[in-house]
mmCIF file of C-alpha atoms and ligand atoms in Angstrom:
data_model
loop_
_atom_site.group_PDB
_atom_site.id
_atom_site.type_symbol
_atom_site.label_atom_id
_atom_site.label_comp_id
_atom_site.label_asym_id
_atom_site.label_seq_id
_atom_site.Cartn_x
_atom_site.Cartn_y
_atom_site.Cartn_z
ATOM 1 C CA MET A 18 17.330 -24.793 100.291
ATOM 2 C CA ARG A 19 15.480 -22.098 102.231
ATOM 3 C CA ASN A 20 14.382 -19.527 99.679
ATOM 4 C CA LYS A 21 12.563 -16.259 100.125
ATOM 5 C CA ILE A 22 9.370 -16.798 98.145
ATOM 6 C CA VAL A 23 6.405 -14.704 97.097
ATOM 7 C CA ALA A 24 3.742 -16.808 95.401
ATOM 8 C CA GLY A 25 0.571 -15.516 93.751
ATOM 9 C CA ASN A 26 -2.434 -17.841 93.884
ATOM 10 C CA TRP A 27 -4.907 -16.513 91.323
ATOM 11 C CA LYS A 28 -7.531 -19.130 92.219
ATOM 12 C CA MET A 29 -10.441 -19.333 89.716
ATOM 13 C CA ASN A 30 -10.211 -15.659 88.767
ATOM 14 C CA LEU A 31 -9.729 -13.704 85.536
ATOM 15 C CA ASP A 32 -10.897 -14.495 82.021
ATOM 16 C CA ALA A 33 -8.284 -14.814 79.285
ATOM 17 C CA ASP A 34 -7.851 -11.134 78.379
ATOM 18 C CA ALA A 35 -7.609 -9.958 81.972
ATOM 19 C CA ALA A 36 -5.269 -12.813 82.903
ATOM 20 C CA LYS A 37 -2.953 -12.071 80.001
ATOM 21 C CA ARG A 38 -2.975 -8.347 80.791
ATOM 22 C CA LEU A 39 -2.040 -8.984 84.427
ATOM 23 C CA TYR A 40 0.705 -11.405 83.466
ATOM 24 C CA LEU A 41 2.178 -9.018 80.885
ATOM 25 C CA ASP A 42 2.038 -6.171 83.428
ATOM 26 C CA LEU A 43 3.968 -8.344 85.858
ATOM 27 C CA LEU A 44 6.537 -9.317 83.220
ATOM 28 C CA ASN A 45 7.036 -5.617 82.460
ATOM 29 C CA LYS A 46 7.763 -4.790 86.067
ATOM 30 C CA SER A 47 11.232 -6.379 85.821
ATOM 31 C CA ILE A 48 10.873 -7.755 89.280
ATOM 32 C CA ASP A 49 14.005 -7.942 91.408
ATOM 33 C CA GLN A 50 14.916 -11.505 92.230
ATOM 34 C CA SER A 51 18.223 -10.817 93.913
ATOM 35 C CA ASP A 52 19.202 -12.459 97.197
ATOM 36 C CA GLY A 53 17.645 -15.769 96.228
ATOM 37 C CA LYS A 54 14.141 -14.311 96.109
ATOM 38 C CA MET A 55 11.790 -16.503 94.084
ATOM 39 C CA ILE A 56 8.533 -15.353 92.570
ATOM 40 C CA LEU A 57 5.938 -17.979 91.769
ATOM 41 C CA ILE A 58 2.688 -17.576 89.891
ATOM 42 C CA PHE A 59 -0.170 -20.050 90.162
ATOM 43 C CA PRO A 60 -2.689 -19.110 87.448
ATOM 44 C CA PRO A 61 -5.689 -21.240 86.502
ATOM 45 C CA ASN A 62 -4.422 -24.337 84.662
ATOM 46 C CA ILE A 63 -5.741 -23.228 81.258
ATOM 47 C CA TYR A 64 -3.235 -20.344 81.196
ATOM 48 C CA LEU A 65 -0.184 -22.335 82.257
ATOM 49 C CA GLN A 66 1.283 -23.157 78.882
ATOM 50 C CA ASP A 67 0.820 -19.659 77.474
ATOM 51 C CA PHE A 68 2.403 -18.081 80.563
ATOM 52 C CA ILE A 69 5.317 -20.492 80.496
ATOM 53 C CA GLU A 70 5.953 -19.695 76.831
ATOM 54 C CA ARG A 71 5.844 -15.932 77.476
ATOM 55 C CA ASN A 72 7.974 -16.125 80.626
ATOM 56 C CA ASN A 73 11.146 -14.023 80.533
ATOM 57 C CA GLY A 74 12.722 -15.784 83.474
ATOM 58 C CA SER A 75 11.106 -13.497 86.059
ATOM 59 C CA PHE A 76 8.841 -16.158 87.456
ATOM 60 C CA GLU A 77 8.410 -19.819 88.136
ATOM 61 C CA ILE A 78 4.999 -21.045 87.129
ATOM 62 C CA GLY A 79 2.987 -23.492 89.179
ATOM 63 C CA ALA A 80 -0.366 -25.265 89.122
ATOM 64 C CA GLN A 81 -3.058 -24.829 91.747
ATOM 65 C CA ASN A 82 -4.379 -28.314 91.208
ATOM 66 C CA PHE A 83 -3.768 -31.662 89.554
ATOM 67 C CA ASN A 84 -4.775 -35.280 90.032
ATOM 68 C CA ALA A 85 -2.767 -37.736 92.120
ATOM 69 C CA LYS A 86 -3.146 -40.455 89.481
ATOM 70 C CA SER A 87 -0.423 -40.757 86.855
ATOM 71 C CA ASN A 88 -2.636 -41.008 83.757
ATOM 72 C CA GLY A 89 -5.705 -42.750 82.432
ATOM 73 C CA ALA A 90 -9.485 -42.488 82.343
ATOM 74 C CA TYR A 91 -10.047 -39.525 84.684
ATOM 75 C CA THR A 92 -12.203 -37.182 82.620
ATOM 76 C CA GLY A 93 -11.373 -33.544 83.127
ATOM 77 C CA GLU A 94 -8.265 -34.084 85.215
ATOM 78 C CA VAL A 95 -4.657 -33.000 84.683
ATOM 79 C CA SER A 96 -1.649 -35.037 85.820
ATOM 80 C CA ALA A 97 1.644 -34.038 87.430
ATOM 81 C CA SER A 98 3.569 -35.431 84.471
ATOM 82 C CA GLN A 99 1.500 -33.333 82.053
ATOM 83 C CA LEU A 100 2.252 -30.246 84.142
ATOM 84 C CA LYS A 101 5.947 -31.052 84.159
ATOM 85 C CA SER A 102 5.911 -31.677 80.400
ATOM 86 C CA ILE A 103 4.781 -28.097 79.672
ATOM 87 C CA GLY A 104 7.452 -26.592 81.947
ATOM 88 C CA CYS A 105 5.498 -26.150 85.136
ATOM 89 C CA SER A 106 7.745 -26.361 88.185
ATOM 90 C CA TRP A 107 5.554 -26.012 91.285
ATOM 91 C CA VAL A 108 2.223 -27.221 92.634
ATOM 92 C CA LEU A 109 0.021 -26.269 95.572
ATOM 93 C CA VAL A 110 -1.177 -29.107 97.786
ATOM 94 C CA GLY A 111 -3.435 -28.980 100.829
ATOM 95 C CA HIS A 112 -4.951 -25.534 100.316
ATOM 96 C CA SER A 113 -7.902 -25.219 102.683
ATOM 97 C CA GLU A 114 -10.250 -24.592 99.755
ATOM 98 C CA ARG A 115 -9.300 -27.973 98.301
ATOM 99 C CA ARG A 116 -9.440 -29.711 101.658
ATOM 100 C CA ILE A 117 -12.864 -28.275 102.525
ATOM 101 C CA LEU A 118 -14.692 -27.666 99.227
ATOM 102 C CA PHE A 119 -13.249 -30.619 97.327
ATOM 103 C CA LYS A 120 -12.943 -32.995 100.270
ATOM 104 C CA GLU A 121 -9.267 -33.763 99.740
ATOM 105 C CA ASP A 122 -8.228 -35.853 102.735
ATOM 106 C CA ASP A 123 -4.784 -36.763 104.052
ATOM 107 C CA GLN A 124 -4.481 -39.822 101.804
ATOM 108 C CA VAL A 125 -5.276 -37.782 98.703
ATOM 109 C CA LEU A 126 -2.773 -35.137 99.782
ATOM 110 C CA VAL A 127 -0.023 -37.707 100.386
ATOM 111 C CA ASN A 128 -0.713 -39.220 96.959
ATOM 112 C CA LYS A 129 -0.653 -35.795 95.320
ATOM 113 C CA ILE A 130 2.667 -34.887 96.942
ATOM 114 C CA LYS A 131 4.111 -38.298 95.971
ATOM 115 C CA THR A 132 3.198 -37.966 92.316
ATOM 116 C CA ALA A 133 4.330 -34.319 92.207
ATOM 117 C CA LEU A 134 7.754 -35.189 93.620
ATOM 118 C CA LYS A 135 8.050 -38.219 91.349
ATOM 119 C CA HIS A 136 7.670 -35.932 88.360
ATOM 120 C CA GLY A 137 10.131 -33.337 89.623
ATOM 121 C CA LEU A 138 7.656 -30.694 90.754
ATOM 122 C CA ASN A 139 8.260 -28.597 93.869
ATOM 123 C CA VAL A 140 5.415 -28.522 96.363
ATOM 124 C CA ILE A 141 3.928 -25.829 98.566
ATOM 125 C CA TYR A 142 2.076 -27.751 101.246
ATOM 126 C CA CYS A 143 -0.581 -25.574 102.913
ATOM 127 C CA CYS A 144 -1.801 -25.892 106.480
ATOM 128 C CA GLY A 145 -3.960 -23.733 108.723
ATOM 129 C CA GLU A 146 -6.598 -23.762 111.430
ATOM 130 C CA SER A 147 -10.202 -22.564 111.416
ATOM 131 C CA LEU A 148 -11.429 -19.781 113.674
ATOM 132 C CA ASN A 149 -13.234 -22.304 115.827
ATOM 133 C CA GLU A 150 -10.056 -24.343 116.251
ATOM 134 C CA ARG A 151 -8.156 -21.223 117.268
ATOM 135 C CA GLU A 152 -10.851 -20.234 119.740
ATOM 136 C CA GLN A 153 -10.756 -23.737 121.218
ATOM 137 C CA LEU A 154 -6.948 -23.386 121.490
ATOM 138 C CA GLN A 155 -6.505 -26.263 119.054
ATOM 139 C CA HIS A 156 -4.591 -24.258 116.466
ATOM 140 C CA LYS A 157 -1.239 -25.852 117.223
ATOM 141 C CA SER A 158 -2.547 -29.409 117.392
ATOM 142 C CA LYS A 159 -4.344 -28.858 114.080
ATOM 143 C CA ILE A 160 -1.126 -27.779 112.393
ATOM 144 C CA GLN A 161 0.775 -30.598 114.070
ATOM 145 C CA ASN A 162 -1.696 -33.111 112.601
ATOM 146 C CA GLN A 163 -1.533 -31.545 109.169
ATOM 147 C CA LEU A 164 2.263 -31.588 109.178
ATOM 148 C CA ALA A 165 2.304 -35.197 110.389
ATOM 149 C CA LEU A 166 1.467 -36.512 106.914
ATOM 150 C CA LEU A 167 4.864 -35.320 105.774
ATOM 151 C CA LYS A 168 6.256 -38.303 107.694
ATOM 152 C CA SER A 169 5.423 -40.286 104.542
ATOM 153 C CA PHE A 170 8.353 -38.570 102.821
ATOM 154 C CA SER A 171 12.095 -39.072 103.026
ATOM 155 C CA LEU A 172 14.615 -36.323 103.735
ATOM 156 C CA ASP A 173 15.530 -36.379 100.053
ATOM 157 C CA GLU A 174 11.915 -35.703 99.160
ATOM 158 C CA VAL A 175 11.201 -33.123 101.849
ATOM 159 C CA GLN A 176 13.825 -30.778 100.433
ATOM 160 C CA PHE A 177 11.400 -30.088 97.567
ATOM 161 C CA ILE A 178 8.531 -29.187 99.895
ATOM 162 C CA SER A 179 7.848 -25.678 101.226
ATOM 163 C CA ILE A 180 5.138 -24.926 103.765
ATOM 164 C CA ALA A 181 2.460 -22.234 103.673
ATOM 165 C CA TYR A 182 0.778 -21.384 106.971
ATOM 166 C CA GLU A 183 -2.658 -20.074 106.047
ATOM 167 C CA PRO A 184 -5.122 -19.578 108.905
ATOM 168 C CA ILE A 185 -8.514 -20.264 107.316
ATOM 169 C CA TRP A 186 -10.103 -17.311 109.125
ATOM 170 C CA ALA A 187 -7.662 -14.974 107.379
ATOM 171 C CA ILE A 188 -8.092 -16.270 103.809
ATOM 172 C CA GLY A 189 -9.971 -13.792 101.649
ATOM 173 C CA THR A 190 -11.460 -12.091 104.724
ATOM 174 C CA GLY A 191 -9.270 -9.002 104.938
ATOM 175 C CA GLU A 192 -8.397 -10.130 108.452
ATOM 176 C CA THR A 193 -4.707 -10.959 108.712
ATOM 177 C CA ALA A 194 -2.962 -12.828 111.494
ATOM 178 C CA SER A 195 -1.097 -10.306 113.634
ATOM 179 C CA PRO A 196 2.700 -10.526 113.386
ATOM 180 C CA GLU A 197 2.637 -12.068 116.891
ATOM 181 C CA GLN A 198 0.087 -14.729 115.904
ATOM 182 C CA ALA A 199 1.844 -15.492 112.617
ATOM 183 C CA SER A 200 5.254 -15.533 114.254
ATOM 184 C CA GLU A 201 4.122 -17.906 116.971
ATOM 185 C CA MET A 202 2.752 -20.334 114.388
ATOM 186 C CA HIS A 203 5.766 -20.110 112.093
ATOM 187 C CA ASP A 204 8.095 -20.764 115.047
ATOM 188 C CA PHE A 205 5.912 -23.718 115.956
ATOM 189 C CA ILE A 206 5.998 -25.077 112.392
ATOM 190 C CA ARG A 207 9.795 -24.800 112.329
ATOM 191 C CA GLU A 208 9.940 -26.707 115.647
ATOM 192 C CA GLU A 209 7.620 -29.397 114.318
ATOM 193 C CA LEU A 210 9.712 -29.765 111.170
ATOM 194 C CA THR A 211 12.767 -30.073 113.399
ATOM 195 C CA SER A 212 11.230 -32.901 115.364
ATOM 196 C CA LEU A 213 10.038 -34.615 112.171
ATOM 197 C CA PHE A 214 13.159 -34.191 110.037
ATOM 198 C CA GLY A 215 15.978 -32.724 112.131
ATOM 199 C CA LEU A 216 17.444 -29.272 112.435
ATOM 200 C CA GLU A 217 19.160 -29.030 109.063
ATOM 201 C CA THR A 218 16.103 -29.925 106.989
ATOM 202 C CA ALA A 219 13.830 -27.736 109.127
ATOM 203 C CA ASP A 220 16.215 -24.853 108.741
ATOM 204 C CA ASN A 221 16.293 -25.288 104.966
ATOM 205 C CA THR A 222 12.512 -25.309 104.567
ATOM 206 C CA SER A 223 10.759 -22.142 103.436
ATOM 207 C CA ILE A 224 7.645 -21.310 105.465
ATOM 208 C CA LEU A 225 5.305 -18.813 103.817
ATOM 209 C CA TYR A 226 2.458 -16.883 105.395
ATOM 210 C CA GLY A 227 -0.893 -16.667 103.594
ATOM 211 C CA GLY A 228 -4.191 -15.036 104.492
ATOM 212 C CA SER A 229 -5.092 -11.490 103.427
ATOM 213 C CA CYS A 230 -1.433 -10.616 102.998
ATOM 214 C CA SER A 231 -1.278 -7.198 101.314
ATOM 215 C CA PRO A 232 1.110 -4.312 100.681
ATOM 216 C CA ARG A 233 -0.226 -2.866 103.962
ATOM 217 C CA ASN A 234 0.877 -5.720 106.215
ATOM 218 C CA ALA A 235 3.477 -7.697 104.236
ATOM 219 C CA GLU A 236 6.554 -5.825 105.435
ATOM 220 C CA THR A 237 5.816 -6.355 109.142
ATOM 221 C CA LEU A 238 4.975 -10.015 108.587
ATOM 222 C CA PHE A 239 8.050 -10.678 106.459
ATOM 223 C CA LYS A 240 10.308 -9.215 109.171
ATOM 224 C CA CYS A 241 9.429 -12.090 111.505
ATOM 225 C CA ASP A 242 12.270 -14.589 111.854
ATOM 226 C CA ASN A 243 10.512 -17.673 110.568
ATOM 227 C CA ILE A 244 8.401 -16.066 107.847
ATOM 228 C CA ASP A 245 10.167 -16.652 104.544
ATOM 229 C CA GLY A 246 7.633 -14.965 102.286
ATOM 230 C CA GLY A 247 3.980 -15.157 101.394
ATOM 231 C CA LEU A 248 1.292 -17.017 99.502
ATOM 232 C CA ILE A 249 -0.870 -14.222 98.173
ATOM 233 C CA GLY A 250 -4.449 -14.548 96.917
ATOM 234 C CA GLY A 251 -6.486 -11.367 96.383
ATOM 235 C CA ALA A 252 -3.506 -8.998 96.337
ATOM 236 C CA ALA A 253 -1.835 -11.094 93.620
ATOM 237 C CA LEU A 254 -4.580 -10.074 91.180
ATOM 238 C CA ASP A 255 -3.183 -6.574 90.875
ATOM 239 C CA ALA A 256 0.287 -6.045 89.401
ATOM 240 C CA ASP A 257 1.100 -3.043 91.629
ATOM 241 C CA SER A 258 0.000 -4.751 94.843
ATOM 242 C CA PHE A 259 1.796 -7.969 94.014
ATOM 243 C CA SER A 260 5.025 -6.221 93.091
ATOM 244 C CA SER A 261 4.959 -4.038 96.219
ATOM 245 C CA ILE A 262 4.634 -7.200 98.297
ATOM 246 C CA ILE A 263 7.640 -8.649 96.464
ATOM 247 C CA GLU A 264 9.644 -5.476 97.062
ATOM 248 C CA VAL A 265 9.289 -5.576 100.840
ATOM 249 C CA LEU A 266 10.566 -9.138 101.107
ATOM 250 C CA SER A 267 14.258 -9.026 101.912
HETATM 251 P P1 PGA B 6 -5.890 -14.260 100.271
HETATM 252 O O1 PGA B 6 -5.693 -15.792 99.842
HETATM 253 O O2 PGA B 6 -4.558 -13.589 100.175
HETATM 254 O O3 PGA B 6 -6.905 -13.708 99.303
HETATM 255 O O4 PGA B 6 -6.400 -14.271 101.666
HETATM 256 C C1 PGA B 6 -4.539 -16.510 100.188
HETATM 257 C C2 PGA B 6 -4.664 -17.952 99.730
HETATM 258 O O5 PGA B 6 -5.754 -18.515 99.796
HETATM 259 O O6 PGA B 6 -3.672 -18.556 99.295
#
């Protein structure tokens, strides 16, 4: 089902006191979730259980990372089934930071999505081109290739996958895709999903924009036809900014 979604990706930020303060501030904001709006929070994994226990129903809590293996001797790793067992309901897969800094390739990403879906977790699958790829006019082919790995999944599985379009040049840079650029890419992603899975599934898939999304630009971006919300990094680390972004999504 195509939901309107605002997701906060906290990345590796905030020590325990600051993280708890931000989360409590957000809980106190009694955020409006009418009209099928969903608010997701992706804190660092060490805070997941505490946040899930304190949750008042305002949010769904997701994990930024986990291992594709089910269980076993993988020192330091966390599995999808462990995440599910503490009440986590979403995971991020394919974020450019994981693809680039942690060398997660297509096979790893397919395995991660498989294990997430097997354990009943919803997935936000991230895609996006570099500045160089955009300048070489390869931005669409890059996204097409990244979306192609979704062919490994059935229609039944794809209904639990949302997409985040995150141009790498816009992540954490303060430079946002213009509404025209974002719109063009979101339309393209919807078309690609249509050719991969058919009109109905494509139409039911939420496509979020990410990359320096802020209270300043969110409203214009969210007005675009195929933008169903945002994956927010920096601006999710402040309760006022994050809630103003949520407010302008309608
Ligand atoms: P940003 O990050 O909003 O700080 O650009 C977005 C993301 O990486 O998900």
